[in-house]
Tab-separated table of C-alpha atoms in Angstrom:
chain	number	residue	atom	x	y	z
W	1	MET	CA	-1.556	161.648	104.412
W	2	ASN	CA	-3.116	162.369	100.998
W	3	LYS	CA	-4.147	159.471	98.735
W	4	PRO	CA	-1.461	159.982	96.041
W	5	ALA	CA	1.288	159.958	98.690
W	6	ALA	CA	-0.188	156.881	100.336
W	7	GLY	CA	-0.309	155.168	96.952
W	8	ARG	CA	3.354	155.914	96.245
W	9	ILE	CA	4.387	154.554	99.627
W	10	LYS	CA	2.303	151.394	99.124
W	11	ARG	CA	3.863	150.751	95.706
W	12	SER	CA	7.362	151.434	97.058
W	13	TRP	CA	6.834	148.991	99.926
W	14	ALA	CA	5.561	146.335	97.504
W	15	ARG	CA	8.687	146.707	95.364
W	16	PHE	CA	10.855	146.388	98.479
W	17	LYS	CA	9.131	143.171	99.547
W	18	ASN	CA	9.574	141.739	96.071
W	19	ARG	CA	13.293	142.505	96.188
W	20	ARG	CA	13.571	140.729	99.536
W	21	ARG	CA	11.990	137.616	98.043
W	22	LEU	CA	14.358	137.692	95.081
W	23	ARG	CA	17.358	138.060	97.332
W	24	ASP	CA	16.223	135.096	99.380
W	25	ALA	CA	17.478	132.882	96.551
W	26	THR	CA	21.049	134.102	97.014
W	27	VAL	CA	23.101	132.053	99.469
W	28	TYR	CA	26.180	133.591	101.047
W	29	ASP	CA	29.226	131.688	102.300
W	30	SER	CA	29.742	132.527	105.990
W	31	ALA	CA	33.487	131.835	105.781
W	32	ALA	CA	33.837	134.648	103.218
W	33	ALA	CA	32.652	137.196	105.754
W	34	ARG	CA	36.099	138.421	106.747
W	35	THR	CA	38.024	141.578	105.898
W	36	ALA	CA	41.628	142.553	106.503
W	37	GLY	CA	40.705	145.757	108.323
W	38	ASP	CA	38.140	144.095	110.638
W	39	THR	CA	35.607	146.861	109.929
W	40	VAL	CA	32.309	146.184	111.681
W	41	TRP	CA	30.245	144.310	109.103
W	42	SER	CA	26.878	142.621	109.382
W	43	LYS	CA	27.988	139.171	108.225
W	44	ALA	CA	31.386	139.181	109.960
W	45	PHE	CA	29.667	138.361	113.244
W	46	ILE	CA	28.457	135.011	111.897
W	47	CYS	CA	31.683	133.072	112.386
W	48	GLY	CA	33.577	135.855	114.164
W	49	MET	CA	31.607	135.670	117.418
W	50	ALA	CA	30.186	132.148	117.553
W	51	ASP	CA	31.359	128.536	117.744
W	52	VAL	CA	28.257	127.160	116.027
W	53	TYR	CA	26.889	128.896	112.950
W	54	PRO	CA	25.311	128.066	109.593
W	55	PRO	CA	28.024	127.562	106.950
W	56	ARG	CA	25.818	129.326	104.420
W	57	THR	CA	23.253	132.073	104.956
W	58	SER	CA	21.067	134.504	103.095
W	59	SER	CA	19.695	137.714	104.571
W	60	ASP	CA	16.126	137.168	105.781
W	61	LEU	CA	16.001	133.737	104.185
W	62	ARG	CA	12.613	132.287	105.051
W	63	GLU	CA	13.729	128.741	104.243
W	64	LEU	CA	16.652	127.232	106.115
W	65	VAL	CA	19.914	126.816	104.207
W	66	VAL	CA	20.907	124.161	106.743
W	67	SER	CA	18.508	122.172	108.897
W	68	MET	CA	17.883	123.076	112.518
W	69	ASP	CA	19.418	119.717	113.428
W	70	HIS	CA	22.772	121.245	112.422
W	71	TYR	CA	22.610	123.465	115.492
W	72	GLU	CA	21.766	120.638	117.862
W	73	ARG	CA	24.550	118.396	116.536
W	74	GLN	CA	27.187	121.123	116.723
W	75	ILE	CA	26.150	122.283	120.192
W	76	ARG	CA	26.288	118.697	121.500
W	77	ARG	CA	29.765	118.236	120.005
W	78	SER	CA	31.106	121.423	121.553
W	79	GLU	CA	33.419	120.802	124.496
W	80	LYS	CA	33.218	124.390	125.715
W	81	HIS	CA	31.608	125.265	129.030
W	82	VAL	CA	29.626	127.944	127.200
W	83	THR	CA	29.021	127.617	123.457
W	84	GLY	CA	28.391	130.612	121.198
W	85	VAL	CA	25.553	129.976	118.743
W	86	TYR	CA	24.789	132.224	115.765
W	87	ILE	CA	21.197	132.157	114.529
W	88	VAL	CA	19.803	134.191	111.645
W	89	GLY	CA	17.197	136.501	113.168
W	90	SER	CA	14.347	135.156	111.048
W	91	HIS	CA	15.078	131.619	112.340
W	92	VAL	CA	15.062	132.442	116.060
W	93	GLN	CA	11.476	131.334	116.637
W	94	GLU	CA	12.063	127.918	115.060
W	95	PHE	CA	15.268	127.470	117.088
W	96	VAL	CA	13.495	128.332	120.341
W	97	GLU	CA	10.568	126.030	119.613
W	98	THR	CA	12.363	122.989	118.175
W	99	ILE	CA	16.009	122.924	119.288
W	100	PHE	CA	16.272	124.898	122.517
W	101	PRO	CA	14.086	122.464	124.537
W	102	ARG	CA	16.616	119.686	123.770
W	103	ILE	CA	19.721	121.647	124.773
W	104	ARG	CA	21.183	121.013	128.223
W	105	LYS	CA	24.314	123.189	128.236
W	106	LYS	CA	24.778	126.936	128.524
W	107	ILE	CA	24.883	128.926	125.313
W	108	VAL	CA	25.502	132.492	124.211
W	109	ILE	CA	23.121	133.543	121.473
W	110	VAL	CA	24.303	135.797	118.635
W	111	THR	CA	21.646	136.802	116.108
W	112	GLY	CA	21.543	138.960	113.011
W	113	ASN	CA	21.740	138.788	109.225
W	114	ALA	CA	18.046	139.714	109.057
W	115	VAL	CA	15.810	142.736	109.433
W	116	GLN	CA	13.734	140.745	111.925
W	117	SER	CA	13.717	142.474	115.314
W	118	VAL	CA	14.663	140.081	118.107
W	119	PRO	CA	13.550	138.651	120.470
W	120	ARG	CA	10.135	140.226	121.099
W	121	ALA	CA	9.027	140.490	117.461
W	122	ALA	CA	10.641	137.165	116.551
W	123	LEU	CA	8.913	135.282	119.371
W	124	GLY	CA	5.621	137.147	119.209
W	125	SER	CA	5.413	138.709	122.663
W	126	GLN	CA	7.333	140.394	125.468
W	127	GLU	CA	6.477	137.503	127.789
W	128	ARG	CA	7.969	134.834	125.512
W	129	ALA	CA	11.060	136.950	124.903
W	130	GLU	CA	11.676	137.445	128.620
W	131	ARG	CA	11.051	133.774	129.398
W	132	PHE	CA	13.650	132.774	126.801
W	133	LEU	CA	16.275	135.217	128.078
W	134	ASP	CA	15.560	134.387	131.731
W	135	ASP	CA	16.334	130.707	131.127
W	136	ASP	CA	19.457	129.603	133.014
W	137	ARG	CA	20.839	128.005	129.843
W	138	ILE	CA	21.148	131.445	128.230
W	139	ALA	CA	24.437	132.964	129.364
W	140	GLY	CA	23.872	136.071	127.248
W	141	ALA	CA	22.449	137.260	123.945
W	142	TRP	CA	24.020	139.610	121.376
W	143	ILE	CA	21.379	140.787	118.974
W	144	GLN	CA	21.175	142.934	115.852
W	145	ASN	CA	17.962	145.013	115.882
W	146	LEU	CA	17.434	144.271	119.577
W	147	ASP	CA	13.878	145.183	120.619
W	148	ILE	CA	13.865	144.513	124.364
W	149	GLU	CA	15.750	145.720	127.435
W	150	HIS	CA	17.031	142.799	129.512
W	151	PRO	CA	20.135	142.344	131.706
W	152	LYS	CA	21.368	139.452	129.537
W	153	ALA	CA	20.640	141.075	126.153
W	154	PHE	CA	23.103	143.359	124.366
W	155	PRO	CA	22.676	145.187	121.051
W	156	LEU	CA	24.979	144.222	118.203
W	157	PRO	CA	25.640	146.595	115.282
W	158	LEU	CA	24.126	145.983	111.891
W	159	GLY	CA	27.412	147.340	110.592
W	160	LEU	CA	28.450	147.763	106.975
W	161	ASP	CA	26.989	146.043	103.923
W	162	PHE	CA	29.939	144.449	102.133
W	163	HIS	CA	27.857	141.536	100.850
W	164	ASN	CA	25.452	143.122	98.378
W	165	LEU	CA	28.061	144.127	95.809
W	166	HIS	CA	29.958	140.890	96.422
W	167	ILE	CA	27.084	138.760	95.162
W	168	ASN	CA	25.335	141.156	92.791
W	169	LYS	CA	27.373	142.949	90.134
W	170	ASP	CA	24.142	144.352	88.675
W	171	SER	CA	23.278	146.261	91.847
W	172	PRO	CA	22.336	149.885	91.060
W	173	TRP	CA	24.996	150.917	93.613
W	174	ASN	CA	27.801	149.285	91.647
W	175	ASP	CA	30.027	151.458	89.443
W	176	GLN	CA	32.343	148.569	88.514
W	177	ALA	CA	32.110	146.021	85.701
W	178	ASP	CA	32.238	143.087	88.107
W	179	VAL	CA	31.457	142.182	91.693
W	180	LEU	CA	33.550	143.717	94.476
W	181	THR	CA	34.957	141.518	97.234
W	182	PRO	CA	34.468	142.594	100.848
W	183	ASN	CA	38.173	143.502	101.066
W	184	GLN	CA	37.927	145.661	97.946
W	185	GLN	CA	34.884	147.452	99.340
W	186	GLU	CA	36.565	147.965	102.690
W	187	ARG	CA	39.659	149.456	101.031
W	188	GLN	CA	37.455	151.727	98.941
W	189	LEU	CA	35.649	152.946	102.058
W	190	GLN	CA	38.898	153.462	103.979
W	191	THR	CA	40.447	155.364	101.056
W	192	ILE	CA	37.486	157.736	100.882
W	193	ALA	CA	37.524	158.203	104.664
W	194	ALA	CA	41.268	158.950	104.680
W	195	ALA	CA	40.877	161.601	101.965
W	196	ALA	CA	37.875	163.272	103.608
W	197	PRO	CA	38.272	166.706	105.234
W	198	PRO	CA	38.382	166.919	109.044
W	199	PHE	CA	35.014	167.317	110.748
W	200	ASP	CA	35.488	171.061	111.378
W	201	GLN	CA	36.175	171.670	107.679
W	202	ARG	CA	33.128	169.856	106.356
W	203	SER	CA	29.914	171.412	105.117
W	204	PRO	CA	27.755	172.114	108.212
W	205	ASP	CA	24.699	170.366	106.833
W	206	VAL	CA	22.778	167.093	106.920
W	207	PHE	CA	23.318	164.806	103.940
W	208	THR	CA	19.923	163.186	103.356
W	209	HIS	CA	19.575	160.392	100.826
W	210	PHE	CA	17.505	157.277	101.466
W	211	THR	CA	14.548	155.428	99.991
W	212	VAL	CA	11.260	155.391	101.870
W	213	GLY	CA	10.305	151.839	100.908
W	214	THR	CA	11.917	150.052	103.837
W	215	GLN	CA	9.793	151.801	106.499
W	216	PRO	CA	7.390	154.024	104.553
W	217	ALA	CA	5.678	155.920	107.361
W	218	VAL	CA	8.822	156.552	109.413
W	219	ARG	CA	11.147	157.367	106.532
W	220	SER	CA	8.602	159.603	104.775
W	221	HIS	CA	8.292	161.570	108.012
W	222	TRP	CA	12.069	161.986	108.165
W	223	LEU	CA	12.380	162.947	104.517
W	224	ASP	CA	9.564	165.501	104.769
W	225	HIS	CA	11.405	167.227	107.609
W	226	PHE	CA	14.649	167.706	105.671
W	227	LEU	CA	13.236	168.549	102.227
W	228	GLY	CA	13.600	172.255	101.484
W	229	LYS	CA	15.699	173.003	104.569
W	230	ASP	CA	18.741	175.260	104.105
W	231	PHE	CA	20.748	173.001	106.417
W	232	ALA	CA	20.078	169.797	104.444
W	233	GLN	CA	21.293	168.289	101.187
W	234	THR	CA	18.596	166.096	99.658
W	235	PRO	CA	19.769	164.742	96.286
W	236	GLY	CA	17.327	162.451	94.513
W	237	GLY	CA	17.705	159.402	92.338
W	238	VAL	CA	20.099	156.476	92.530
W	239	ILE	CA	23.679	157.354	93.489
W	240	LYS	CA	26.525	154.901	92.907
W	241	ARG	CA	27.898	153.864	96.250
W	242	ALA	CA	31.411	155.302	95.853
W	243	ASP	CA	29.851	158.653	94.909
W	244	LEU	CA	27.462	158.339	97.836
W	245	TRP	CA	30.304	157.713	100.283
W	246	ASN	CA	32.243	160.688	98.899
W	247	SER	CA	29.201	162.928	99.353
W	248	MET	CA	28.609	161.701	102.888
W	249	ALA	CA	32.256	162.354	103.766
W	250	ARG	CA	31.893	166.043	102.863
W	251	SER	CA	29.025	166.685	105.301
W	252	GLN	CA	29.199	166.948	109.073
W	253	PHE	CA	25.914	165.081	109.524
W	254	VAL	CA	24.104	162.227	107.776
W	255	ALA	CA	20.412	161.458	108.255
W	256	SER	CA	20.041	157.769	109.099
W	257	PRO	CA	16.447	156.878	110.001
W	258	PRO	CA	15.575	153.256	110.813
W	259	GLY	CA	16.201	150.849	107.962
W	260	ALA	CA	14.135	147.714	107.535
W	261	GLY	CA	14.916	147.227	111.252
W	262	MET	CA	15.790	149.878	113.839
W	263	ASP	CA	19.480	149.879	112.860
W	264	CYS	CA	20.732	150.934	109.431
W	265	HIS	CA	23.890	150.292	107.375
W	266	ARG	CA	23.997	154.056	106.689
W	267	THR	CA	24.718	154.764	110.358
W	268	TRP	CA	27.913	152.717	110.313
W	269	GLU	CA	28.982	154.026	106.914
W	270	ALA	CA	28.709	157.571	108.266
W	271	LEU	CA	30.763	156.749	111.350
W	272	VAL	CA	33.580	155.144	109.361
W	273	LEU	CA	33.552	158.174	107.038
W	274	GLY	CA	33.882	160.579	109.973
W	275	SER	CA	30.373	162.043	109.821
W	276	VAL	CA	27.774	162.155	112.587
W	277	PRO	CA	24.740	159.977	111.852
W	278	ILE	CA	21.404	161.265	113.106
W	279	VAL	CA	19.339	158.283	114.264
W	280	GLN	CA	15.987	157.568	115.870
W	281	HIS	CA	16.407	157.039	119.613
W	282	PHE	CA	15.311	153.568	120.705
W	283	ALA	CA	16.182	152.552	124.266
W	284	PRO	CA	17.233	148.903	123.646
W	285	MET	CA	19.645	150.053	120.919
W	286	ALA	CA	21.033	153.141	122.679
W	287	PRO	CA	24.093	151.359	124.199
W	288	LEU	CA	25.366	150.733	120.657
W	289	PHE	CA	26.186	154.408	120.323
W	290	GLU	CA	27.790	155.129	123.683
W	291	ASP	CA	31.211	156.768	123.161
W	292	LEU	CA	30.512	157.311	119.456
W	293	PRO	CA	29.575	160.574	117.678
W	294	VAL	CA	25.951	159.631	117.055
W	295	TRP	CA	23.064	162.063	117.496
W	296	GLN	CA	20.016	160.204	118.816
W	297	VAL	CA	16.748	162.130	118.452
W	298	GLU	CA	13.198	161.316	119.477
W	299	ASP	CA	11.923	162.971	116.301
W	300	PRO	CA	13.595	164.564	113.239
W	301	SER	CA	11.917	167.867	114.118
W	302	HIS	CA	14.575	168.189	116.840
W	303	VAL	CA	17.115	168.748	114.067
W	304	THR	CA	17.158	172.513	113.541
W	305	ALA	CA	19.826	174.924	112.326
W	306	GLU	CA	20.554	176.030	115.886
W	307	ASN	CA	20.678	172.489	117.264
W	308	LEU	CA	23.020	171.484	114.431
W	309	ARG	CA	25.453	174.250	115.382
W	310	GLN	CA	25.373	173.204	119.025
W	311	LYS	CA	25.860	169.526	118.191
W	312	ALA	CA	28.734	170.323	115.797
W	313	ASP	CA	30.491	172.298	118.550
W	314	GLU	CA	29.982	169.417	120.997
W	315	VAL	CA	31.369	166.844	118.558
W	316	SER	CA	34.360	169.042	117.672
W	317	THR	CA	35.241	169.416	121.345
W	318	LYS	CA	34.986	165.688	122.028
W	319	LEU	CA	37.075	164.885	118.958
W	320	ARG	CA	39.840	167.235	120.111
W	321	GLU	CA	39.759	165.722	123.591
W	322	GLY	CA	39.772	162.129	122.294
W	323	ARG	CA	36.536	161.238	124.066
W	324	TYR	CA	35.197	158.849	121.439
W	325	ASP	CA	36.016	155.151	121.192
W	326	PHE	CA	36.343	154.375	117.490
W	327	CYS	CA	37.494	150.842	118.291
W	328	LYS	CA	33.750	150.118	118.370
W	329	LEU	CA	33.899	150.241	114.574
W	330	THR	CA	35.759	146.902	114.497
W	331	VAL	CA	34.457	143.358	114.840
W	332	GLY	CA	37.238	142.607	117.326
W	333	TRP	CA	35.917	145.166	119.820
W	334	TRP	CA	32.507	143.489	119.888
W	335	THR	CA	34.026	140.017	120.140
W	336	ASP	CA	36.001	141.126	123.202
W	337	GLN	CA	32.864	142.635	124.710
W	338	LEU	CA	30.976	139.378	124.251
W	339	LYS	CA	33.682	137.463	126.122
W	340	ARG	CA	33.903	140.086	128.873
W	341	GLN	CA	30.161	140.417	129.440
W	342	THR	CA	29.613	136.652	129.327
W	343	ALA	CA	32.306	136.135	131.969
W	344	ARG	CA	30.668	138.824	134.115
W	345	LEU	CA	27.222	137.236	133.828
W	346	LEU	CA	28.665	133.819	134.729
W	347	GLY	CA	30.578	135.279	137.659
W	348	LEU	CA	33.943	134.189	136.257
């Protein structure tokens, strides 16, 4: 990589880290994380899948909004045979080190609301991650940005971002004068999806629009592949989110490289809008996309004009035959899966 390019990436990454620190000051009410349409949404899993959860959270908050003692008190009070516990990904290590040793009952772990990969990265090693999951007190673990394969660990979608515009009316994505509630954003997304042309009538190209700051090396590699290609749209600059969604809904494919973690909000936006997201294959996360029109590639160089035509034909056939399960785009589907898989693991 030449020095000017490396410098741009370094500056972009620094700006991203600064934004994360600024956002850390914004606390989000967990009880507000509900939408009428039940669209899969990052924060909806907080109280939607767990019995014990922090009443207030902030994405990647490095300081606890509630003390760790909150978890211990609530778990002890629970009368359930197995208690679901939601932990922000960036707090998993502290939970494992300070609270987990004092817990005597079985729990199901649900983690997310952070770009922190879990459990290997969060706990510092494969050995510590496996030891935690192997513990008999862990009935199962549902994890956003899962980074390990284990029989008791299941990937959970990052889902949509309905929180940013709810707490930040000055977001560059916002085209409204005020904040937008999650329900308003969901309706906007559903309206755009309903008006979008069928897959076969869309432009047979890859809509490519993302910043490189979140994972500079990986995302720069992806962007370099699509720039200048006849089969790719690569608009620059900031695009208001409603305009972005409308553009995505006109293309058959949407490039969705890893975000700050392996999963990306763009992937789930594309699916709801009826497009096929192209994502980086990562074995622990692969089950997320079973029975969904997602193209997993080892490298963006696998995306060629010929491969696009073949993939479009494959998707069209499966759509006609009803071979996709779009119920996976709802929080309810994942909640049911948690109950079903937990019962299986417990032999119930």
